[in-house]
Amino acid sequence: MSDAVADRTALRDGPRAVTVPLGTRAYDVLIGPGLLTETGRLIATRLGPAKCAIVTDENVARRHLAALETALKQEGVHVGSIVLKPGEATKSFSELAPLCEHLLELGIERGGLVVAFGGGVIGDLAGFAAAILRRGVRFVQIPTTLLAQVDSSVGGKTGIDTAQGKNLIGAFHQPSLVIADTDTLRTLPDREMRAGYAEVAKYGLLGDAAFFAWLEQNWRSVFAFEPAALAKAIETSVKAKAGIVGRDETEQGERALLNLGHTFGHAFEAWCGYSDRLLHGEAIAIGMCLAFRFSEALGKCAPGTSERVAVHFAAVGLPTRMSEIPGAQPDVPALMRLMGQDKKVRQGKLTFILARAVGEAYVAHDVAPERVSDFLAREIAGASGR
Ligand SMILES: NC(=O)c1ccc[n+]([C@@H]2O[C@H](COP(=O)([O-])OP(=O)(O)OC[C@H]3O[C@@H](n4cnc5c(N)ncnc54)[C@H](O)[C@@H]3O)[C@@H](O)[C@H]2O)c1
């Protein structure tokens, strides 16, 4: 883990803070319980007085919006809240245009702040709106899903989906502050919590074997919301992501490691129409198991490694095989077509994140499509043969 990532977590009663080291655009990720009610003060002291417009979705609004509005009103900075429909379909051009116009109507000017309050869908959409509004206004991420707290709220990738694929329109636009109130996770459906956990485990699998071993021992405490375990899981994940983003903000190299399991996973998500049939984290869980099995099949990784990964994911209730995708199963041509749509294709070769061991992922740019199709055919045949 990078020494460049400042660790100022020792503050006894305050939130844990991880700095994303991006020079003049560096920002803090604050992690801890009860932060929502502190938000007005945290924003005012760290970012100065600014008109704040909240963007959220109906599920988050129902449970937590009143607390956030109160906190902002106490500082006199709340100018309005925009509540959108929950779900991936909200990350679209058709929602982006009225959102931008609504933010302008609320008087968000160059000095204003967009407050993205929700999961990755709201963070990606509101962050992109902030990136293009008046050629860029500041925004604050207040992530309310585990996935958003450990992944999507950190690193500045914002954007929307189109008919051609996910996240194909977007911008790098870093937030000015991230406030991860761990108490908000208590209202998250179990399935969403598990899906977010897949991204937590990803950090162990890609670069931190000791963290993965810790998760194998302590995952029950994380799911039981034991404060120390939950905070450690989130903080370790955020530090890992902050370090990678600090070294490779625009994904010229190392940042691609964060896509472990994503080439397969995105294809499964696309096959399921980005619906509740398969959540992003579930698709990535299967994708990571496949990435390890594929690494073994290519002789890059010791036999048995993928089994260790699958055993852990199965223990927490995550899917580990394509046969667990509900409904019709994808076939090899369909998957190859969907992976071809993946924006990581270069000159007919596929980019995969492979692994030499737990905690040792690497970027392979030269994977021949036929090795992939053979592997997928064996996976599918193996599943139907059991
Ligand atoms: N920008 C990035 O770097 C990045 C990284 C990973 C994923 N993503 C994107 O993130 C999105 C997925 O994010 P997600 O998994 O957070 O999904 P999401 O935003 O759809 O949230 C999942 C569900 O949980 C609900 N919810 C959110 N917080 C809640 C709470 N505290 N209590 C109860 N319900 C709550 C939401 O309304 C929604 O129904 C995808 O669009 C993916 O592409 C972006």
PDB file of C-alpha atoms and ligand atoms in Angstrom, residues 57-60 63-64 86-88 91 118-124 144-148 151-159 161 166-167 184-189 192 195-196 199 202 241 255 262 266 269 280-281, ligand 1:
ATOM      1  CA  ASP A  57     -32.682   8.914  -5.431  1.00  0.00           C
ATOM      2  CA  GLU A  58     -36.046   7.984  -3.943  1.00  0.00           C
ATOM      3  CA  ASN A  59     -34.729   5.094  -1.818  1.00  0.00           C
ATOM      4  CA  VAL A  60     -32.030   7.184  -0.186  1.00  0.00           C
ATOM      5  CA  ARG A  63     -34.451   7.116   4.648  1.00  0.00           C
ATOM      6  CA  HIS A  64     -31.785   9.789   4.927  1.00  0.00           C
ATOM      7  CA  PRO A  86     -33.458   4.662  -8.371  1.00  0.00           C
ATOM      8  CA  GLY A  87     -31.704   2.272 -10.743  1.00  0.00           C
ATOM      9  CA  GLU A  88     -29.125   2.095 -13.510  1.00  0.00           C
ATOM     10  CA  LYS A  91     -27.559   7.097 -15.539  1.00  0.00           C
ATOM     11  CA  GLY A 118     -26.582   7.936  -2.967  1.00  0.00           C
ATOM     12  CA  GLY A 119     -24.995   4.903  -4.582  1.00  0.00           C
ATOM     13  CA  GLY A 120     -22.794   4.713  -7.644  1.00  0.00           C
ATOM     14  CA  VAL A 121     -25.635   5.598  -9.996  1.00  0.00           C
ATOM     15  CA  ILE A 122     -26.228   8.954  -8.336  1.00  0.00           C
ATOM     16  CA  GLY A 123     -22.504   9.572  -7.840  1.00  0.00           C
ATOM     17  CA  ASP A 124     -21.671   8.912 -11.491  1.00  0.00           C
ATOM     18  CA  THR A 144     -24.603   5.497   0.762  1.00  0.00           C
ATOM     19  CA  THR A 145     -23.882   2.019  -0.633  1.00  0.00           C
ATOM     20  CA  LEU A 146     -20.868  -0.085   0.300  1.00  0.00           C
ATOM     21  CA  LEU A 147     -19.877  -0.157  -3.375  1.00  0.00           C
ATOM     22  CA  ALA A 148     -19.962   3.622  -3.578  1.00  0.00           C
ATOM     23  CA  ASP A 151     -15.092   2.416  -5.013  1.00  0.00           C
ATOM     24  CA  SER A 152     -17.241   4.692  -7.143  1.00  0.00           C
ATOM     25  CA  SER A 153     -17.137   7.820  -4.956  1.00  0.00           C
ATOM     26  CA  VAL A 154     -13.333   7.904  -5.041  1.00  0.00           C
ATOM     27  CA  GLY A 155     -11.252   8.573  -8.140  1.00  0.00           C
ATOM     28  CA  GLY A 156     -13.263  11.006 -10.235  1.00  0.00           C
ATOM     29  CA  LYS A 157     -14.728   8.722 -12.899  1.00  0.00           C
ATOM     30  CA  THR A 158     -18.158  10.144 -13.723  1.00  0.00           C
ATOM     31  CA  GLY A 159     -20.541   9.360 -16.528  1.00  0.00           C
ATOM     32  CA  ASP A 161     -24.650   4.758 -20.020  1.00  0.00           C
ATOM     33  CA  LYS A 166     -22.082   1.289 -19.865  1.00  0.00           C
ATOM     34  CA  ASN A 167     -20.070   4.354 -18.884  1.00  0.00           C
ATOM     35  CA  THR A 184     -26.202   4.917   6.177  1.00  0.00           C
ATOM     36  CA  LEU A 185     -25.223   1.351   5.194  1.00  0.00           C
ATOM     37  CA  ARG A 186     -27.545  -0.043   7.867  1.00  0.00           C
ATOM     38  CA  THR A 187     -30.583   0.571   5.649  1.00  0.00           C
ATOM     39  CA  LEU A 188     -28.978  -1.045   2.612  1.00  0.00           C
ATOM     40  CA  PRO A 189     -30.635  -4.283   1.418  1.00  0.00           C
ATOM     41  CA  GLU A 192     -26.619  -4.670  -2.124  1.00  0.00           C
ATOM     42  CA  ALA A 195     -22.547  -6.832  -3.960  1.00  0.00           C
ATOM     43  CA  GLY A 196     -20.493  -3.970  -2.512  1.00  0.00           C
ATOM     44  CA  GLU A 199     -15.436  -4.651  -4.509  1.00  0.00           C
ATOM     45  CA  LYS A 202     -11.262  -7.000  -5.001  1.00  0.00           C
ATOM     46  CA  LYS A 241      -7.970   3.009  -4.444  1.00  0.00           C
ATOM     47  CA  ARG A 255      -5.464   1.929 -12.554  1.00  0.00           C
ATOM     48  CA  HIS A 262     -14.692  -6.524 -15.004  1.00  0.00           C
ATOM     49  CA  HIS A 266     -19.439  -6.337 -17.778  1.00  0.00           C
ATOM     50  CA  GLU A 269     -24.212  -7.429 -16.802  1.00  0.00           C
ATOM     51  CA  HIS A 280     -22.800  -5.020 -10.718  1.00  0.00           C
ATOM     52  CA  GLY A 281     -21.006  -6.486  -7.683  1.00  0.00           C
TER      53      GLY A 281
HETATM   54  N1  LIG B   1     -17.235   5.840 -10.955  1.00  0.00           N
HETATM   55  C1  LIG B   1     -16.641   4.701 -10.653  1.00  0.00           C
HETATM   56  O1  LIG B   1     -15.422   4.630 -10.472  1.00  0.00           O
HETATM   57  C2  LIG B   1     -17.489   3.462 -10.476  1.00  0.00           C
HETATM   58  C3  LIG B   1     -16.939   2.323  -9.889  1.00  0.00           C
HETATM   59  C4  LIG B   1     -17.768   1.211  -9.690  1.00  0.00           C
HETATM   60  C5  LIG B   1     -19.096   1.280 -10.063  1.00  0.00           C
HETATM   61  N2  LIG B   1     -19.593   2.412 -10.632  1.00  0.00           N
HETATM   62  C6  LIG B   1     -21.006   2.507 -11.011  1.00  0.00           C
HETATM   63  O2  LIG B   1     -21.776   2.445  -9.818  1.00  0.00           O
HETATM   64  C7  LIG B   1     -23.092   1.972 -10.152  1.00  0.00           C
HETATM   65  C8  LIG B   1     -23.511   0.956  -9.129  1.00  0.00           C
HETATM   66  O3  LIG B   1     -23.541   1.589  -7.869  1.00  0.00           O
HETATM   67  P1  LIG B   1     -24.359   0.978  -6.637  1.00  0.00           P
HETATM   68  O4  LIG B   1     -24.087  -0.469  -6.529  1.00  0.00           O
HETATM   69  O5  LIG B   1     -24.125   1.858  -5.494  1.00  0.00           O
HETATM   70  O6  LIG B   1     -25.842   1.052  -7.181  1.00  0.00           O
HETATM   71  P2  LIG B   1     -27.067   2.081  -6.986  1.00  0.00           P
HETATM   72  O7  LIG B   1     -26.597   3.467  -6.966  1.00  0.00           O
HETATM   73  O8  LIG B   1     -28.057   1.697  -8.007  1.00  0.00           O
HETATM   74  O9  LIG B   1     -27.613   1.688  -5.543  1.00  0.00           O
HETATM   75  C9  LIG B   1     -28.116   0.399  -5.323  1.00  0.00           C
HETATM   76  C10 LIG B   1     -29.534   0.444  -4.737  1.00  0.00           C
HETATM   77  O10 LIG B   1     -29.442   0.772  -3.351  1.00  0.00           O
HETATM   78  C11 LIG B   1     -30.298   1.882  -3.058  1.00  0.00           C
HETATM   79  N3  LIG B   1     -29.643   2.578  -1.944  1.00  0.00           N
HETATM   80  C12 LIG B   1     -28.547   3.346  -1.997  1.00  0.00           C
HETATM   81  N4  LIG B   1     -28.152   3.678  -0.760  1.00  0.00           N
HETATM   82  C13 LIG B   1     -29.048   3.128   0.098  1.00  0.00           C
HETATM   83  C14 LIG B   1     -29.180   3.095   1.514  1.00  0.00           C
HETATM   84  N5  LIG B   1     -28.262   3.657   2.305  1.00  0.00           N
HETATM   85  N6  LIG B   1     -30.235   2.449   2.035  1.00  0.00           N
HETATM   86  C15 LIG B   1     -31.136   1.808   1.236  1.00  0.00           C
HETATM   87  N7  LIG B   1     -31.056   1.780  -0.097  1.00  0.00           N
HETATM   88  C16 LIG B   1     -30.016   2.433  -0.658  1.00  0.00           C
HETATM   89  C17 LIG B   1     -30.409   2.633  -4.350  1.00  0.00           C
HETATM   90  O11 LIG B   1     -31.581   3.396  -4.399  1.00  0.00           O
HETATM   91  C18 LIG B   1     -30.450   1.484  -5.362  1.00  0.00           C
HETATM   92  O12 LIG B   1     -31.736   0.953  -5.437  1.00  0.00           O
HETATM   93  C19 LIG B   1     -23.002   1.419 -11.561  1.00  0.00           C
HETATM   94  O13 LIG B   1     -23.616   2.332 -12.435  1.00  0.00           O
HETATM   95  C20 LIG B   1     -21.510   1.356 -11.838  1.00  0.00           C
HETATM   96  O14 LIG B   1     -21.218   1.538 -13.207  1.00  0.00           O
HETATM   97  C21 LIG B   1     -18.812   3.500 -10.839  1.00  0.00           C
END
